[in-house]
Amino acid sequence: MDFLEEPIPGVGTYDDFNTIDWVREKSRDRDRHREITNKSKESTWALIHSVSDAFSGWLLMLLIGLLSGSLAGLIDISAHWMTDLKEGICTGGFWFNHEHCCWNSEHVTFEDRDKCPEWNSWSQLIINTDEGAFAYIVNYFMYVLWALLFAFLAVSLVKVFAPYACGSGIPEIKTILSGFIIRGYLGKWTLVIKTITLVLAVSSGLSLGKEGPLVHVACCCGNILCHCFNKYRKNEAKRREVLSAAAAAGVSVAFGAPIGGVLFSLEEVSYYFPLKTLWRSFFAALVAAFTLRSINPFGNSRLVLFYVEFHTPWHLFELVPFILLGIFGGLWGALFIRTNIAWCRKRKTTQLGKYPVIEVLIVTAITAILAFPNEYTRMSTSELISELFNDCGLLDSSKLCDYENRFNTSKGGELPDRPAGVGVYSAMWQLALTLILKIVITIFTFGMKIPSGLFIPSMAVGAIAGRLLGVGMEQLAYYHHDWTIFNSWCSQGADCITPGLYAMVGAAACLGGVTRMTVSLVVIMFELTGGLEYIVPLMAAAMTSKWVADALGREGIYDAHIRLNGYPFLEAKEEFAHKTLAMDVMKPRRNDPLLTVLTQDSMTVEDVETIISETTYSGFPVVVSRESQRLVGFVLRRDLIISIENARKKQDGVVSTSIIYFTEHSPPMPPYTPPTLKLRNILDLSPFTVTDLTPMEIVVDIFRKLGLRQCLVTHNGRLLGIITKKDVLKHIAQMANQDPDSILFN
Amino acid sequence: MDFLEEPIPGVGTYDDFNTIDWVREKSRDRDRHREITNKSKESTWALIHSVSDAFSGWLLMLLIGLLSGSLAGLIDISAHWMTDLKEGICTGGFWFNHEHCCWNSEHVTFEDRDKCPEWNSWSQLIINTDEGAFAYIVNYFMYVLWALLFAFLAVSLVKVFAPYACGSGIPEIKTILSGFIIRGYLGKWTLVIKTITLVLAVSSGLSLGKEGPLVHVACCCGNILCHCFNKYRKNEAKRREVLSAAAAAGVSVAFGAPIGGVLFSLEEVSYYFPLKTLWRSFFAALVAAFTLRSINPFGNSRLVLFYVEFHTPWHLFELVPFILLGIFGGLWGALFIRTNIAWCRKRKTTQLGKYPVIEVLIVTAITAILAFPNEYTRMSTSELISELFNDCGLLDSSKLCDYENRFNTSKGGELPDRPAGVGVYSAMWQLALTLILKIVITIFTFGMKIPSGLFIPSMAVGAIAGRLLGVGMEQLAYYHHDWTIFNSWCSQGADCITPGLYAMVGAAACLGGVTRMTVSLVVIMFELTGGLEYIVPLMAAAMTSKWVADALGREGIYDAHIRLNGYPFLEAKEEFAHKTLAMDVMKPRRNDPLLTVLTQDSMTVEDVETIISETTYSGFPVVVSRESQRLVGFVLRRDLIISIENARKKQDGVVSTSIIYFTEHSPPMPPYTPPTLKLRNILDLSPFTVTDLTPMEIVVDIFRKLGLRQCLVTHNGRLLGIITKKDVLKHIAQMANQDPDSILFN
């Protein structure tokens, strides 16, 4: 069948919520490519077409990089401005955020760079003062009010215009990349609404991040731009290659880590990732990162979100606290996944799910009310992480850096370990409260009907825990530097413990516990620091965290959400470890009626239509005869329906008694019989078969690696049954003692 | 069949120069794993065994990292010392190299840090002077003599003890990783001899590098350490996972680039690379890198071979020369591959190949004689690259930095562009000569019977070309800073062009042209500089270079050598683009006799033995009966021979007239007939089948992704033929207009 001509419209396409056939899609692309290559020898125009076709992939990557980089910059700038709007407004120009407002001011000194007359808190605007309990209450009230407004707008927009814009989107993107179709999930409405509501959700102060949703935004860009290129618009497999690259670009702009982004796409998101895609993803990720940098949303020409400047060495003994942080991260990951999934299941099954707006407003109100009094919860989460990662310099005015003898430097000009001052102690308390709040509220936030990412809240939990432990270690080393564990390397007056590093390690551990990322996590953190010094601590923590979390539950948060939603996702990482055979899984089961088959040259249109109407199978094997059960090919239900309909409409004389031929040549018919219907062109002549004694582990491997939708089962050359992807997934669920009926789609 | 019990020794193993069956190996590992998991519930001891089994992979990675890091350190130190031995010796202790010798000296100033009384050139030792023509001749003579001695030792050791130790080893490792067996290629003798001869070959001053062979050394370490762990010793598939990780560790120590190493293994070397391996490879690569750093062979606590310190920005216009360098790199790559392969083919087919020692000695003599008079060829190639990458600082005494007004700094303290002095001009001439020498001599060097890597010579060619272009650009910009292209960004007295960056870009381009690496190349270069600033120039050059080189010949040097040697390597990157079908490739061909099959219950031992002796096939399909041709399974020749032999020896009464049963139950036999031989346990009951109308592109995909050795072809449920991996490779070669008989092995 020549797919380029597409003789009957609709043949070769898929229904919504169905799985694509990777083998067929790739074949079609190769046919298209072959056609173009052959034609290119004929004329100059065709040659130019062939070259432009070859380069269209690169052009597409460039466009995706530019668009997703720009969108990320826009989101960063708007979210920054709107977050500050909760606290006040700039009279020098309402479009300035707090920082820019005071940059442009003339009345500002370096020490008080946060305070300038142009920036007015709401109490100043309303009651003309910033002092006293009443002003505090006014600010508090305005803070909560703005938060509620933003959250309300976000959830309403999502609910009304684009329900797919909620959540982080990564579970769905994983499923789509594995070959599932969800129409509209990566469409233009989703893109527009997700971009707007992401800004609103982040600004509302809820415990969520914009990093995960940025991957969704980038994938929407990729999908929309695919429509400009025939090569990618018409082919589901090729489009998924583009989406893999777009996901890499998304992470690249989220963290300013292009290599980490590519590895994230490879490790976490993608399903089919040939090397060509690796190279293109890298290109897209780089373009996106540099676009973002030239927009310069953080105002510091930095690519990365959390830039880490210290390069102080660490000591081997410190691996003990780092591994403790890893254990904490693993525990947090496992706890979060369990409770969050339980809560989301409750939302799905009870009345709760019917009132998303009220739910969002309640959570926002609680978050805002609890957040305002504590400065560490009031600031945006990414600012908090930045501050926690930071090592105290000489000029830092933060409470976290309020050590005694602040301005004593050691000989080398570096700051030695010092006793903590009052500010540090009070910061510790506030951070501990922040930790508890974040842990609890994130569980309820992730999964609500607004765009919400997990990276930032997870990292915040880890960074707080890490900083607390780091400061604790620092004080321990300061007061007890004669202990055996310290005295070999941590003399008095030396800078031996860097609390910022602990925060970084903790953040990596918690992120690893929740997402179960490994290489990409370490590489992203490595790109933040730009040096190999801290890669061993990060790796130790990430490894411990993954092991601990895996021991308490095999799935990462994204896989857990995929399973919760019943998407047909065949995990590529888990080995299938049971000793079942293909005959244990195939349909029909032992006592069922025989497999429904079509014969190649003896069924009428009516027979086939009866079979179609009486069954719901998405395809039928075609055999030589019912007696021999020798397999000829496989025909898809959708193609069959479309072809018969088409024939009845357009082909003269095809009636219910016409015989359908799947053979190459139909025999000469006696006169006065109705004309035959030849359908060999929609027959898949190379269906995959396995024997009934094939171990399921091999069958699962074939499904995974070749991206099959179904596979036929034979015994000694006779057709016996069929295994679909859904059957495989149900079997895997059953073997893992899970509910096999949780797999919803084909 | 329970492979854990291995009832008959030898069943399930492979002959030398044969392809493994990935599916079977992976099944066996899963069986083993299942067994251990099931047992682990029974006793504490079994539980411990199960846990230790799970962690043995990590332990193995740790050991590989430690061993390959240590070996790399040893090789670095010895090669450094022996390279200096060609010029002189340290009287303060003969085991010091030039640099260490003068470090330990008290009579040395910073300016003359290369000259100290303890270091004696050969002329000083022999004729007590370092001045005059005679001393020069003595030094020249000694230089050539040492070079010949080292080369002679290297080639003799390789020839006598371990012929597999020659070359870079990467083509063979690629083939082994794709599932081929070459016994002894990664054995302990190869390791010992390769390590020793690598030092000798590098020290002899030949135009070769140690980076490629280090990958081979690391893989030998991996393979040898596998023997300590049952899990990896007995399973060819699991062992290949370890080897992939070892290759990553090899590149990691070669360049001090752990992430680049992992990506190199993923992109260039590996065939089957699951995500678990990615994470473990990363671990091994890190351990190896840190082991090397703690050995500190370069004496500067640096991990990387060529550390680049400058961070001066580049301008968009400079992309033009960078792309020119990319074109140069692509041309060099294509030229090198063609001429080198032509020369290697000549070596294989003519008398030349019979005298490897003489060949090596002649090439060494020519290299040494031409190299000594020119200081840039006399120094070791990695030192040369270091110097070319370096940006001229204030204190640099190298000729390359001999600019006029050397000590004038601009306002910012940086060095502005300056007119070149006499030294620079003479250096340019010498570098141009070096370039020509390196280009020509490398073609003849790579492929000789000594360990020889390509990375360093390729990078040297590119670095020289880049530096020449860079200095040219710099002078152009200095003298013509009013030209339109310069005047917007390159004012007088500014430091606008960094020749070192051009050298770096050129090196990347040439390396890319030869090896066709993409992502891993850029990441390795990125890890050298530790910043994202130069990633765009590097990427532009690498991309151009790959495109240009691909346009002139699709294969990289490693693939070309694989093809030259006729290894059965199924390239995973190239798409099979022809429209042939399985029936066009399968055996038997149209006019051949029918396919040789066994029947499941009607053949005697004698019948089978006749078939075995009359054919050379490596396996036979088993069918229900010759008439129906309905497939039951597949049995391997080797297993069949071993089983029959074993049965004749051990099983009472099995004689030539015994009937062989492949069925589950043999029927009750009448008395006085010879006992039957039941061989169902060696029968593969799940052979892969495709229909005769399956497009070859899909068949190739199945072979690649599942790692098959053979696949049976059916038509309407009847067995029709067989396709082996060799048939596939021959077909691919034929379609590409290459000689199909160049594929030598099964």
PDB file of C-alpha atoms in Angstrom, chain A residues 50-178:
ATOM      1  CA  SER A  50      14.842  16.813  -0.645  1.00  0.00           C
ATOM      2  CA  VAL A  51      17.523  18.986   0.943  1.00  0.00           C
ATOM      3  CA  SER A  52      14.967  21.233   2.626  1.00  0.00           C
ATOM      4  CA  ASP A  53      13.236  18.118   3.901  1.00  0.00           C
ATOM      5  CA  ALA A  54      16.475  16.897   5.419  1.00  0.00           C
ATOM      6  CA  PHE A  55      17.096  20.229   7.127  1.00  0.00           C
ATOM      7  CA  SER A  56      13.537  20.830   8.234  1.00  0.00           C
ATOM      8  CA  GLY A  57      14.259  18.894  11.435  1.00  0.00           C
ATOM      9  CA  TRP A  58      17.014  21.337  12.370  1.00  0.00           C
ATOM     10  CA  LEU A  59      14.890  24.337  11.491  1.00  0.00           C
ATOM     11  CA  LEU A  60      12.108  22.959  13.643  1.00  0.00           C
ATOM     12  CA  MET A  61      14.521  22.524  16.546  1.00  0.00           C
ATOM     13  CA  LEU A  62      15.693  26.097  16.159  1.00  0.00           C
ATOM     14  CA  LEU A  63      12.111  27.375  16.226  1.00  0.00           C
ATOM     15  CA  ILE A  64      11.240  25.252  19.246  1.00  0.00           C
ATOM     16  CA  GLY A  65      14.299  26.537  21.078  1.00  0.00           C
ATOM     17  CA  LEU A  66      13.491  30.156  20.273  1.00  0.00           C
ATOM     18  CA  LEU A  67       9.816  29.875  21.153  1.00  0.00           C
ATOM     19  CA  SER A  68      10.178  27.920  24.365  1.00  0.00           C
ATOM     20  CA  GLY A  69      13.092  30.101  25.487  1.00  0.00           C
ATOM     21  CA  SER A  70      11.016  33.236  24.888  1.00  0.00           C
ATOM     22  CA  LEU A  71       7.978  31.833  26.654  1.00  0.00           C
ATOM     23  CA  ALA A  72      10.094  30.807  29.617  1.00  0.00           C
ATOM     24  CA  GLY A  73      11.517  34.313  29.807  1.00  0.00           C
ATOM     25  CA  LEU A  74       8.048  35.824  29.624  1.00  0.00           C
ATOM     26  CA  ILE A  75       6.780  33.502  32.350  1.00  0.00           C
ATOM     27  CA  ASP A  76       9.746  34.298  34.585  1.00  0.00           C
ATOM     28  CA  ILE A  77       9.314  38.052  34.227  1.00  0.00           C
ATOM     29  CA  SER A  78       5.547  38.026  34.719  1.00  0.00           C
ATOM     30  CA  ALA A  79       5.667  35.658  37.659  1.00  0.00           C
ATOM     31  CA  HIS A  80       8.293  37.813  39.318  1.00  0.00           C
ATOM     32  CA  TRP A  81       6.213  40.943  38.874  1.00  0.00           C
ATOM     33  CA  MET A  82       2.980  39.349  40.039  1.00  0.00           C
ATOM     34  CA  THR A  83       4.593  37.734  43.063  1.00  0.00           C
ATOM     35  CA  ASP A  84       5.758  41.171  44.157  1.00  0.00           C
ATOM     36  CA  LEU A  85       2.312  42.603  43.426  1.00  0.00           C
ATOM     37  CA  LYS A  86       1.030  40.671  46.434  1.00  0.00           C
ATOM     38  CA  GLU A  87       3.182  42.865  48.654  1.00  0.00           C
ATOM     39  CA  GLY A  88       2.993  46.230  46.992  1.00  0.00           C
ATOM     40  CA  ILE A  89       3.329  48.258  43.835  1.00  0.00           C
ATOM     41  CA  CYS A  90       5.876  50.528  42.205  1.00  0.00           C
ATOM     42  CA  THR A  91       4.793  54.140  41.871  1.00  0.00           C
ATOM     43  CA  GLY A  92       7.664  54.808  39.466  1.00  0.00           C
ATOM     44  CA  GLY A  93       5.843  52.558  37.008  1.00  0.00           C
ATOM     45  CA  PHE A  94       3.452  49.799  37.925  1.00  0.00           C
ATOM     46  CA  TRP A  95       5.144  47.412  35.511  1.00  0.00           C
ATOM     47  CA  PHE A  96       8.329  47.293  37.609  1.00  0.00           C
ATOM     48  CA  ASN A  97       8.788  44.521  40.114  1.00  0.00           C
ATOM     49  CA  HIS A  98      10.250  45.283  43.548  1.00  0.00           C
ATOM     50  CA  GLU A  99      13.844  44.801  42.489  1.00  0.00           C
ATOM     51  CA  HIS A 100      13.639  46.784  39.252  1.00  0.00           C
ATOM     52  CA  CYS A 101      11.657  49.506  40.994  1.00  0.00           C
ATOM     53  CA  CYS A 102      14.463  50.111  43.454  1.00  0.00           C
ATOM     54  CA  TRP A 103      17.156  49.741  40.790  1.00  0.00           C
ATOM     55  CA  ASN A 104      15.709  52.722  39.023  1.00  0.00           C
ATOM     56  CA  SER A 105      15.462  54.693  42.226  1.00  0.00           C
ATOM     57  CA  GLU A 106      18.019  57.341  43.180  1.00  0.00           C
ATOM     58  CA  HIS A 107      17.277  57.230  46.891  1.00  0.00           C
ATOM     59  CA  VAL A 108      18.756  53.885  47.678  1.00  0.00           C
ATOM     60  CA  THR A 109      21.920  52.659  49.358  1.00  0.00           C
ATOM     61  CA  PHE A 110      23.559  49.278  48.967  1.00  0.00           C
ATOM     62  CA  GLU A 111      22.634  48.120  52.449  1.00  0.00           C
ATOM     63  CA  ASP A 112      18.988  49.006  52.065  1.00  0.00           C
ATOM     64  CA  ARG A 113      18.706  47.979  48.457  1.00  0.00           C
ATOM     65  CA  ASP A 114      15.284  46.519  49.125  1.00  0.00           C
ATOM     66  CA  LYS A 115      13.830  49.762  50.412  1.00  0.00           C
ATOM     67  CA  CYS A 116      13.151  52.753  48.238  1.00  0.00           C
ATOM     68  CA  PRO A 117      10.441  55.422  48.273  1.00  0.00           C
ATOM     69  CA  GLU A 118       9.097  54.352  44.873  1.00  0.00           C
ATOM     70  CA  TRP A 119       8.116  50.936  46.175  1.00  0.00           C
ATOM     71  CA  ASN A 120       4.953  51.135  48.222  1.00  0.00           C
ATOM     72  CA  SER A 121       3.515  48.317  50.245  1.00  0.00           C
ATOM     73  CA  TRP A 122      -0.286  48.109  50.203  1.00  0.00           C
ATOM     74  CA  SER A 123      -0.551  49.570  53.693  1.00  0.00           C
ATOM     75  CA  GLN A 124       1.424  52.604  52.578  1.00  0.00           C
ATOM     76  CA  LEU A 125      -0.930  53.096  49.679  1.00  0.00           C
ATOM     77  CA  ILE A 126      -4.109  52.539  51.640  1.00  0.00           C
ATOM     78  CA  ILE A 127      -3.454  53.885  55.129  1.00  0.00           C
ATOM     79  CA  ASN A 128      -0.262  55.771  54.367  1.00  0.00           C
ATOM     80  CA  THR A 129       1.956  53.969  56.843  1.00  0.00           C
ATOM     81  CA  ASP A 130       4.027  50.849  56.993  1.00  0.00           C
ATOM     82  CA  GLU A 131       4.317  50.683  60.758  1.00  0.00           C
ATOM     83  CA  GLY A 132       2.109  49.228  63.431  1.00  0.00           C
ATOM     84  CA  ALA A 133      -0.243  46.320  63.804  1.00  0.00           C
ATOM     85  CA  PHE A 134      -2.946  47.777  61.584  1.00  0.00           C
ATOM     86  CA  ALA A 135      -0.588  48.213  58.636  1.00  0.00           C
ATOM     87  CA  TYR A 136       0.541  44.622  59.160  1.00  0.00           C
ATOM     88  CA  ILE A 137      -3.047  43.461  59.039  1.00  0.00           C
ATOM     89  CA  VAL A 138      -3.722  45.468  55.889  1.00  0.00           C
ATOM     90  CA  ASN A 139      -0.686  43.938  54.180  1.00  0.00           C
ATOM     91  CA  TYR A 140      -1.656  40.476  55.430  1.00  0.00           C
ATOM     92  CA  PHE A 141      -5.166  40.933  54.093  1.00  0.00           C
ATOM     93  CA  MET A 142      -3.996  42.211  50.706  1.00  0.00           C
ATOM     94  CA  TYR A 143      -1.500  39.342  50.452  1.00  0.00           C
ATOM     95  CA  VAL A 144      -4.205  36.750  51.007  1.00  0.00           C
ATOM     96  CA  LEU A 145      -6.604  38.600  48.731  1.00  0.00           C
ATOM     97  CA  TRP A 146      -4.210  38.729  45.801  1.00  0.00           C
ATOM     98  CA  ALA A 147      -3.291  35.085  46.317  1.00  0.00           C
ATOM     99  CA  LEU A 148      -6.957  34.111  46.217  1.00  0.00           C
ATOM    100  CA  LEU A 149      -7.563  36.252  43.154  1.00  0.00           C
ATOM    101  CA  PHE A 150      -4.667  34.723  41.239  1.00  0.00           C
ATOM    102  CA  ALA A 151      -5.640  31.209  42.237  1.00  0.00           C
ATOM    103  CA  PHE A 152      -9.275  31.819  41.313  1.00  0.00           C
ATOM    104  CA  LEU A 153      -8.330  33.176  37.893  1.00  0.00           C
ATOM    105  CA  ALA A 154      -5.976  30.260  37.307  1.00  0.00           C
ATOM    106  CA  VAL A 155      -8.411  27.534  38.192  1.00  0.00           C
ATOM    107  CA  SER A 156     -11.311  29.185  36.341  1.00  0.00           C
ATOM    108  CA  LEU A 157      -9.321  29.654  33.161  1.00  0.00           C
ATOM    109  CA  VAL A 158      -8.166  26.040  33.294  1.00  0.00           C
ATOM    110  CA  LYS A 159     -11.658  24.769  33.988  1.00  0.00           C
ATOM    111  CA  VAL A 160     -13.369  26.807  31.282  1.00  0.00           C
ATOM    112  CA  PHE A 161     -10.866  26.876  28.446  1.00  0.00           C
ATOM    113  CA  ALA A 162      -8.360  24.067  28.678  1.00  0.00           C
ATOM    114  CA  PRO A 163      -8.830  21.294  31.223  1.00  0.00           C
ATOM    115  CA  TYR A 164      -5.634  19.680  29.980  1.00  0.00           C
ATOM    116  CA  ALA A 165      -3.582  22.641  31.212  1.00  0.00           C
ATOM    117  CA  CYS A 166      -3.632  21.464  34.819  1.00  0.00           C
ATOM    118  CA  GLY A 167      -0.961  19.516  36.682  1.00  0.00           C
ATOM    119  CA  SER A 168       2.648  19.214  35.674  1.00  0.00           C
ATOM    120  CA  GLY A 169       1.880  17.442  32.434  1.00  0.00           C
ATOM    121  CA  ILE A 170       4.895  15.172  32.638  1.00  0.00           C
ATOM    122  CA  PRO A 171       2.944  11.931  33.255  1.00  0.00           C
ATOM    123  CA  GLU A 172       0.773  12.609  30.221  1.00  0.00           C
ATOM    124  CA  ILE A 173       3.759  13.593  28.094  1.00  0.00           C
ATOM    125  CA  LYS A 174       5.488  10.353  29.053  1.00  0.00           C
ATOM    126  CA  THR A 175       2.396   8.467  27.964  1.00  0.00           C
ATOM    127  CA  ILE A 176       2.072  10.409  24.725  1.00  0.00           C
ATOM    128  CA  LEU A 177       5.727   9.832  23.927  1.00  0.00           C
ATOM    129  CA  SER A 178       5.270   6.121  24.501  1.00  0.00           C
TER     130      SER A 178
END
